[in-house]
CSV table of C-alpha atoms in Angstrom, one decimal:
chain,number,residue,atom,x,y,z
H,1,MET,CA,0.0,0.0,0.0
H,2,ALA,CA,1.5,3.3,-1.1
H,3,SER,CA,2.0,6.0,1.6
H,4,ALA,CA,0.8,9.5,1.0
H,5,THR,CA,2.3,12.8,2.2
H,6,LEU,CA,-0.1,15.4,3.5
H,7,SER,CA,0.3,19.0,2.6
H,8,PRO,CA,0.5,21.6,5.3
H,9,VAL,CA,-3.2,22.4,4.9
H,10,GLU,CA,-4.1,18.8,4.9
H,11,ARG,CA,-2.0,18.2,8.1
H,12,ALA,CA,-3.9,21.1,9.7
H,13,LEU,CA,-7.2,19.5,8.8
H,14,LYS,CA,-6.0,16.3,10.4
H,15,ASP,CA,-5.0,18.3,13.5
H,16,SER,CA,-8.5,19.8,13.6
H,17,LEU,CA,-9.8,16.5,14.8
H,18,ASN,CA,-8.0,17.4,18.1
H,19,PRO,CA,-9.6,20.7,19.0
H,20,GLU,CA,-7.1,21.4,21.8
H,21,THR,CA,-4.2,21.7,19.3
H,22,PHE,CA,-5.8,22.9,16.1
H,23,ARG,CA,-5.8,26.7,16.2
H,24,ASP,CA,-3.0,27.3,18.7
H,25,VAL,CA,-1.9,30.8,17.9
H,26,ASN,CA,-3.4,34.2,18.7
H,27,LEU,CA,-1.9,36.8,16.5
H,28,TYR,CA,-2.7,40.5,17.4
H,29,ALA,CA,-2.3,43.4,15.1
H,30,PHE,CA,-3.3,47.1,15.3
H,31,SER,CA,-6.3,48.1,13.3
H,32,ARG,CA,-6.7,51.9,13.5
H,33,ARG,CA,-5.0,55.2,13.0
H,34,THR,CA,-6.5,57.3,15.8
H,35,ALA,CA,-6.5,61.1,15.8
H,36,LEU,CA,-6.6,62.5,19.4
H,37,GLN,CA,-8.0,65.8,20.4
H,38,ASP,CA,-4.5,67.3,20.8
H,39,GLY,CA,-3.7,66.6,17.2
H,40,SER,CA,-1.4,63.7,17.7
H,41,ILE,CA,-1.9,60.3,15.9
H,42,ILE,CA,-1.5,56.9,17.5
H,43,ILE,CA,-1.8,53.4,16.0
H,44,ASP,CA,-3.9,51.4,18.2
H,45,HIS,CA,-6.8,48.9,18.8
H,46,PRO,CA,-5.2,45.4,18.5
H,47,LEU,CA,-7.5,42.7,17.2
H,48,PRO,CA,-6.9,38.9,17.3
H,49,ILE,CA,-6.4,36.4,14.5
H,50,VAL,CA,-6.7,32.9,15.7
H,51,ALA,CA,-4.4,30.9,13.4
H,52,ILE,CA,-3.0,27.5,12.8
H,53,GLY,CA,0.6,27.3,14.0
H,54,SER,CA,1.5,24.3,11.9
H,55,ILE,CA,0.9,26.2,8.7
H,56,LEU,CA,2.4,29.5,9.9
H,57,LYS,CA,5.6,27.5,10.7
H,58,GLU,CA,6.0,26.7,7.0
H,59,THR,CA,7.2,30.3,6.7
H,60,GLU,CA,10.6,30.9,8.1
H,61,HIS,CA,9.7,34.2,9.8
H,62,PHE,CA,6.7,32.7,11.7
H,63,SER,CA,8.6,29.6,12.5
H,64,LYS,CA,11.3,31.6,14.2
H,65,LEU,CA,8.7,33.8,15.9
H,66,LEU,CA,6.8,30.9,17.4
H,67,THR,CA,9.8,28.9,18.5
H,68,SER,CA,11.9,31.8,19.8
H,69,GLY,CA,11.0,31.6,23.4
H,70,PHE,CA,10.0,35.3,23.5
H,71,SER,CA,7.4,36.0,26.2
H,72,GLU,CA,4.9,37.3,23.6
H,73,ALA,CA,5.2,33.9,21.8
H,74,ASN,CA,5.0,31.8,25.0
H,75,PRO,CA,1.7,30.2,25.8
H,76,ASP,CA,2.8,30.0,29.5
H,77,ALA,CA,3.4,33.7,29.6
H,78,ALA,CA,0.1,35.0,28.5
H,79,GLY,CA,-0.6,38.5,29.7
H,80,PRO,CA,-2.3,41.8,28.6
H,81,ILE,CA,-1.8,43.0,25.0
H,82,ARG,CA,-0.5,46.6,24.5
H,83,GLN,CA,-3.3,48.8,23.1
H,84,SER,CA,-1.1,51.1,20.9
H,85,ALA,CA,2.1,51.0,19.1
H,86,HIS,CA,5.3,52.8,20.3
H,87,PRO,CA,6.1,55.7,18.1
H,88,TYR,CA,9.1,54.0,16.6
H,89,GLU,CA,7.3,50.7,15.7
H,90,TYR,CA,4.9,51.6,13.0
H,91,ASP,CA,7.0,53.2,10.2
H,92,TYR,CA,4.2,53.3,7.5
H,93,ASP,CA,1.9,56.0,8.7
H,94,THR,CA,0.0,56.3,5.3
H,95,ASP,CA,-1.0,52.5,5.5
H,96,SER,CA,-4.4,52.4,3.8
H,97,ASP,CA,-5.2,49.2,5.7
H,98,LEU,CA,-5.5,51.0,8.9
H,99,GLU,CA,-9.0,52.4,9.7
H,100,ASP,CA,-9.1,56.1,10.3
H,101,PHE,CA,-10.5,56.8,13.7
H,102,GLU,CA,-11.4,60.0,15.8
H,103,GLU,CA,-11.4,59.7,19.5
H,104,PRO,CA,-11.4,62.0,22.5
H,105,ALA,CA,-8.1,62.8,24.3
H,106,SER,CA,-8.9,60.2,26.9
H,107,THR,CA,-7.3,57.5,24.7
H,108,LEU,CA,-4.6,55.4,26.4
H,109,SER,CA,-1.2,56.8,25.8
H,110,PRO,CA,1.3,54.9,23.6
H,111,GLY,CA,2.6,51.9,25.3
H,112,ALA,CA,-0.3,51.6,27.9
H,113,GLU,CA,-1.3,48.1,28.9
H,114,SER,CA,-4.9,46.8,28.9
H,115,SER,CA,-6.7,43.4,28.4
H,116,PRO,CA,-7.1,42.2,24.9
H,117,THR,CA,-10.9,42.7,24.9
H,118,SER,CA,-11.0,46.1,26.5
H,119,ALA,CA,-10.4,47.8,23.0
H,120,SER,CA,-13.9,47.0,22.0
H,121,SER,CA,-15.4,49.1,24.7
H,122,THR,CA,-13.5,52.4,23.7
H,123,ARG,CA,-15.6,55.3,22.7
H,124,GLY,CA,-15.3,57.3,19.6
H,125,LYS,CA,-16.5,57.6,16.1
H,126,ALA,CA,-15.0,55.3,13.5
H,127,LYS,CA,-15.2,56.5,9.9
H,128,THR,CA,-15.1,53.0,8.4
H,129,GLU,CA,-15.4,50.1,11.0
H,130,THR,CA,-16.8,46.7,10.5
H,131,ALA,CA,-18.7,44.9,13.2
H,132,ASP,CA,-17.0,41.5,12.9
H,133,GLU,CA,-13.6,43.1,13.6
H,134,GLU,CA,-14.9,44.3,16.9
H,135,LYS,CA,-15.9,40.9,18.4
H,136,PRO,CA,-13.5,39.8,21.2
H,137,VAL,CA,-12.0,36.3,20.9
H,138,THR,CA,-11.7,34.4,24.2
H,139,LYS,CA,-8.7,32.2,24.7
H,140,GLN,CA,-9.0,28.4,24.4
H,141,GLU,CA,-8.5,26.7,27.7
H,142,ASP,CA,-7.5,23.3,28.8
H,143,GLY,CA,-10.6,21.6,30.3
H,144,ALA,CA,-8.7,20.3,33.3
H,145,THR,CA,-6.6,23.2,34.3
H,146,GLY,CA,-8.2,26.3,32.6
H,147,ALA,CA,-4.7,27.2,31.3
H,148,SER,CA,-4.3,28.8,27.8
H,149,LYS,CA,-3.1,26.5,25.1
H,150,ARG,CA,-2.4,29.2,22.5
H,151,HIS,CA,0.7,31.2,21.7
H,152,GLN,CA,-0.1,34.9,22.1
H,153,VAL,CA,1.8,37.1,19.6
H,154,LEU,CA,1.6,40.9,19.1
H,155,ILE,CA,2.8,42.0,15.7
H,156,PRO,CA,3.1,45.7,16.2
H,157,ASN,CA,4.1,47.0,12.7
H,158,VAL,CA,1.5,45.4,10.5
H,159,ALA,CA,-2.1,46.3,10.0
H,160,TYR,CA,-4.8,43.8,11.2
H,161,ARG,CA,-6.4,43.8,7.7
H,162,THR,CA,-3.1,43.1,6.1
H,163,LEU,CA,-2.0,40.3,8.5
H,164,LYS,CA,-5.4,38.6,8.3
H,165,ALA,CA,-5.4,38.5,4.5
H,166,CYS,CA,-1.8,37.3,4.4
H,167,VAL,CA,-2.5,34.5,6.8
H,168,LEU,CA,-5.2,33.2,4.6
H,169,TYR,CA,-2.8,33.5,1.7
H,170,LEU,CA,-0.5,31.2,3.5
H,171,TYR,CA,-3.4,28.8,3.8
H,172,THR,CA,-4.7,28.9,0.4
H,173,GLY,CA,-2.3,30.8,-2.0
H,174,LYS,CA,-5.1,33.3,-2.7
H,175,ILE,CA,-5.6,37.0,-1.9
H,176,THR,CA,-7.8,39.9,-3.0
H,177,PHE,CA,-6.1,43.3,-3.5
H,178,LEU,CA,-8.0,46.5,-3.0
H,179,PRO,CA,-7.7,49.7,-5.1
H,180,PHE,CA,-5.1,52.3,-4.2
H,181,LYS,CA,-6.1,54.7,-1.4
H,182,SER,CA,-6.3,57.5,-3.9
H,183,LYS,CA,-9.3,55.7,-5.4
H,184,ARG,CA,-11.4,56.1,-2.3
H,185,ALA,CA,-14.8,55.4,-3.9
H,186,ASP,CA,-13.5,52.3,-5.7
H,187,ARG,CA,-11.9,51.0,-2.5
H,188,SER,CA,-15.0,51.5,-0.5
H,189,PHE,CA,-17.2,49.9,-3.1
H,190,ALA,CA,-14.8,46.9,-3.3
H,191,LEU,CA,-15.1,46.4,0.4
H,192,LEU,CA,-18.8,46.6,0.4
H,193,THR,CA,-19.3,44.2,-2.5
H,194,LEU,CA,-16.6,41.6,-1.5
H,195,SER,CA,-18.1,38.1,-1.7
H,196,ASP,CA,-18.0,35.7,1.2
H,197,SER,CA,-16.5,33.2,-1.2
H,198,ALA,CA,-13.7,35.5,-2.1
H,199,PRO,CA,-10.2,35.6,-0.5
H,200,LEU,CA,-9.7,38.2,2.2
H,201,ALA,CA,-8.7,41.8,0.8
H,202,CYS,CA,-5.9,44.1,1.7
H,203,SER,CA,-3.8,46.8,0.0
H,204,PRO,CA,-1.2,45.5,-2.5
H,205,LYS,CA,1.3,48.0,-1.0
H,206,SER,CA,0.7,46.6,2.6
H,207,ALA,CA,0.9,43.1,1.4
H,208,TYR,CA,4.2,43.9,-0.5
H,209,ARG,CA,5.6,45.4,2.7
H,210,LEU,CA,4.8,42.4,4.8
H,211,ALA,CA,6.0,39.9,2.2
H,212,GLU,CA,9.3,41.8,1.8
H,213,SER,CA,9.8,42.0,5.5
H,214,TYR,CA,8.9,38.3,6.2
H,215,GLY,CA,10.6,36.8,3.1
H,216,ILE,CA,7.4,35.5,1.5
H,217,THR,CA,8.7,35.8,-2.1
H,218,ALA,CA,5.6,34.5,-4.0
H,219,LEU,CA,3.3,37.0,-2.3
H,220,GLN,CA,5.9,39.8,-2.8
H,221,ASP,CA,6.0,39.1,-6.5
H,222,LEU,CA,2.1,39.0,-6.7
H,223,ALA,CA,1.8,42.3,-5.0
H,224,TYR,CA,4.5,43.9,-7.0
H,225,LYS,CA,2.8,42.9,-10.3
H,226,GLU,CA,-0.5,44.3,-8.9
H,227,ILE,CA,1.1,47.7,-7.9
H,228,VAL,CA,3.0,48.2,-11.2
H,229,SER,CA,-0.1,47.3,-13.2
H,230,ARG,CA,-2.1,50.2,-11.5
H,231,LEU,CA,0.3,52.9,-12.5
H,232,ASN,CA,-1.1,55.5,-14.9
H,233,PRO,CA,-0.4,59.0,-16.0
H,234,GLU,CA,-3.0,60.3,-13.6
H,235,ASN,CA,-1.5,58.7,-10.4
H,236,ILE,CA,2.2,58.2,-11.4
H,237,VAL,CA,3.5,61.5,-9.9
H,238,GLU,CA,1.7,61.1,-6.6
H,239,GLU,CA,2.7,57.4,-6.4
H,240,THR,CA,6.4,57.9,-7.5
H,241,PHE,CA,7.0,60.6,-4.8
H,242,SER,CA,5.2,58.7,-2.1
H,243,SER,CA,7.0,57.5,1.0
H,244,PHE,CA,6.1,53.9,0.0
H,245,PHE,CA,7.8,54.0,-3.4
H,246,GLY,CA,10.8,55.9,-1.9
H,247,ARG,CA,11.3,52.9,0.4
H,248,TYR,CA,11.8,50.1,-2.2
H,249,ASP,CA,14.5,50.5,-5.0
H,250,ARG,CA,12.8,48.1,-7.3
H,251,LEU,CA,9.4,49.8,-7.3
H,252,ARG,CA,11.0,53.3,-7.3
H,253,GLU,CA,13.0,52.6,-10.4
H,254,ASP,CA,9.9,51.2,-12.2
H,255,ALA,CA,7.9,54.2,-11.2
H,256,VAL,CA,10.6,56.6,-12.4
H,257,SER,CA,10.9,54.8,-15.7
H,258,PHE,CA,7.1,54.9,-16.2
H,259,MET,CA,7.0,58.7,-15.4
H,260,SER,CA,9.8,59.4,-17.8
H,261,GLN,CA,8.0,57.6,-20.6
H,262,HIS,CA,4.9,59.7,-19.9
H,263,TYR,CA,6.7,62.9,-18.9
H,264,THR,CA,5.0,65.1,-21.5
H,265,ASP,CA,1.5,63.8,-20.7
H,266,SER,CA,-0.8,66.6,-19.5
H,267,ALA,CA,-1.6,64.8,-16.3
H,268,VAL,CA,2.0,64.4,-15.4
H,269,GLN,CA,2.7,68.1,-16.1
H,270,GLN,CA,-0.2,69.3,-14.1
H,271,SER,CA,0.8,67.3,-11.1
H,272,LEU,CA,4.5,68.1,-11.0
H,273,PRO,CA,4.5,71.7,-9.8
H,274,ASP,CA,2.7,70.9,-6.5
H,275,ILE,CA,5.1,68.0,-5.8
H,276,ILE,CA,8.2,70.1,-6.6
H,277,ASP,CA,6.9,72.9,-4.2
H,278,LYS,CA,6.5,70.3,-1.4
H,279,ILE,CA,10.1,69.0,-2.0
H,280,VAL,CA,11.5,72.5,-2.0
H,281,ILE,CA,10.0,73.4,1.4
H,282,GLY,CA,11.0,70.1,2.9
H,283,ASP,CA,7.7,68.4,3.2
H,284,MET,CA,8.8,65.3,1.3
H,285,PRO,CA,12.2,64.3,2.8
H,286,TYR,CA,11.8,60.7,1.5
H,287,ALA,CA,11.7,62.0,-2.1
H,288,GLY,CA,15.4,62.5,-2.5
H,289,GLY,CA,16.0,59.0,-4.0
H,290,VAL,CA,13.2,59.5,-6.5
H,291,LEU,CA,14.4,62.9,-7.5
H,292,ARG,CA,17.9,61.7,-8.1
H,293,SER,CA,16.7,58.8,-10.2
H,294,LEU,CA,14.4,61.0,-12.2
H,295,LEU,CA,17.0,63.7,-12.8
H,296,GLY,CA,19.7,61.2,-13.6
H,297,LEU,CA,17.4,59.5,-16.2
H,298,ARG,CA,16.4,62.8,-17.7
H,299,VAL,CA,20.1,64.0,-18.0
H,300,LEU,CA,21.0,60.6,-19.6
H,301,VAL,CA,18.2,60.9,-22.2
H,302,ALA,CA,19.2,64.5,-23.0
H,303,VAL,CA,22.8,63.4,-23.5
H,304,GLU,CA,21.8,60.5,-25.7
H,305,SER,CA,19.5,62.6,-27.8
H,306,ARG,CA,22.5,64.9,-28.6
H,307,LEU,CA,25.1,62.3,-29.3
H,308,ARG,CA,22.9,59.7,-31.0
H,309,PRO,CA,22.3,61.4,-34.4
H,310,ALA,CA,26.1,61.9,-34.9
H,311,ILE,CA,27.2,58.5,-33.6
H,312,PHE,CA,24.4,56.1,-34.2
H,313,GLY,CA,22.7,57.5,-37.3
H,314,ASP,CA,19.3,55.8,-37.8
H,315,ILE,CA,20.1,53.0,-35.4
H,316,ARG,CA,17.2,52.6,-32.9
H,317,PHE,CA,18.3,52.8,-29.2
H,318,GLY,CA,15.9,52.6,-26.3
H,319,GLY,CA,12.9,53.1,-28.6
H,320,TRP,CA,14.3,56.4,-30.0
H,321,ALA,CA,15.5,57.1,-33.5
H,322,PRO,CA,16.0,60.5,-35.2
H,323,GLN,CA,13.5,61.2,-38.0
H,324,THR,CA,16.3,62.7,-40.3
H,325,PRO,CA,19.8,61.3,-39.7
H,326,GLN,CA,22.3,64.3,-39.4
H,327,ILE,CA,25.8,64.1,-40.7
H,328,ARG,CA,28.4,66.0,-38.7
H,329,ASP,CA,32.1,66.6,-39.3
H,330,LEU,CA,33.6,65.6,-36.0
H,331,ALA,CA,37.2,66.0,-37.3
H,332,VAL,CA,39.3,68.7,-35.4
H,333,PRO,CA,41.3,70.9,-37.9
H,334,THR,CA,44.9,71.3,-36.9
H,335,GLU,CA,47.3,74.2,-37.6
H,336,PRO,CA,50.7,73.5,-39.1
H,337,GLU,CA,53.6,74.3,-36.7
H,338,ASN,CA,55.0,77.2,-38.9
H,339,ILE,CA,51.8,78.7,-40.2
H,340,GLY,CA,53.5,81.8,-41.3
H,341,ASP,CA,55.8,79.9,-43.7
H,342,GLU,CA,53.1,77.8,-45.3
H,343,PRO,CA,51.7,78.9,-48.7
H,344,GLU,CA,48.2,80.2,-48.5
H,345,ASP,CA,46.9,77.7,-51.1
H,346,LYS,CA,48.1,74.7,-49.2
H,347,ARG,CA,46.3,75.3,-45.9
H,348,VAL,CA,43.7,72.7,-44.7
H,349,GLU,CA,40.6,74.5,-43.6
H,350,SER,CA,37.4,73.0,-42.3
H,351,VAL,CA,34.2,74.0,-44.1
H,352,GLN,CA,31.2,74.8,-41.9
H,353,ASN,CA,27.7,73.9,-42.8
H,354,ASP,CA,26.9,77.5,-43.8
H,355,GLY,CA,29.7,77.4,-46.4
H,356,SER,CA,32.1,79.7,-44.5
H,357,VAL,CA,35.8,78.9,-43.9
H,358,PRO,CA,36.5,79.7,-40.2
H,359,LEU,CA,40.3,79.6,-40.2
H,360,SER,CA,41.7,82.4,-42.3
H,361,ARG,CA,44.6,84.7,-41.8
H,362,GLY,CA,43.3,87.8,-40.1
H,363,GLY,CA,40.5,86.0,-38.3
H,364,LYS,CA,37.7,86.7,-40.9
H,365,LYS,CA,35.5,84.0,-42.3
H,366,MET,CA,35.9,83.3,-45.9
H,367,ARG,CA,33.2,82.1,-48.3
H,368,LYS,CA,33.7,79.1,-50.6
H,369,LYS,CA,33.9,80.1,-54.3
């Protein structure tokens, strides 16, 4: 009888026959970008994702995380989950997978501790908040001792929506990407009409950030293709000079190349002045790499356009070819060592395109006869 090897998902299904060990990991991630009354912004409101550790461990990052012995990954050291990120932890403040939230100044300060379920009782007015994300999840307990059997892990630098969609991707290899944040109406419509049978949805930029950080190459390539496919003359300036594109060399160079190809498009020309003004006054410190790449490419194109007609003729290079090949005399005329002793009729003189002879005794141009 031939033996069969189970896939990670199939092994998880087998483990599901033993409820105590099936979903053994509680992942927590922050879900909101909260504006306080004093004008400050905090990333807060952690929500749980009850996950299957055996599948997560197929990814090197999660395997190390769940076997590291850190207190947050130790089922015997379960404690309160922080309710907000430290200022240095969340370095993607424009993350569209965070829900925008307005709350009174009584919000817990960054780093404050509370119980995992206390976040659902905070007051405030959420702009876009789904009811299923607010439901607290109780810990699975051993029937004999009442002790928690789950690892409890806070991931403080990834949005809840992103993490949840990416965990399902690790299970199934499927994910749904939402429209860019600049397409607010399309994004809202996509969230409202997402089918229950569809994979979970998140921003392709947020998925790329997580995949790049966690070494999930297949997901990173999938998100990369989605991001690049959505670039167009209407959004290329805003996207190219965004902090996200400035962070990743591969995406930045693709965006710069696309903008150079569409540089004369009216939409690009209308968007550039505002961006340049912001760079000049220092509002976009992350745009330096983009600006250097763009200026370098423009200078290269300008130099090539000057040299190519003389050097390459009608040979196509980089999709460009002169309409009318130009012929230029690149020879440099030389003076004889004893010019005064040389007969007038033996001098070698270069002829310019206008028919004049530039080198003549007395410094005056001479016309060809």
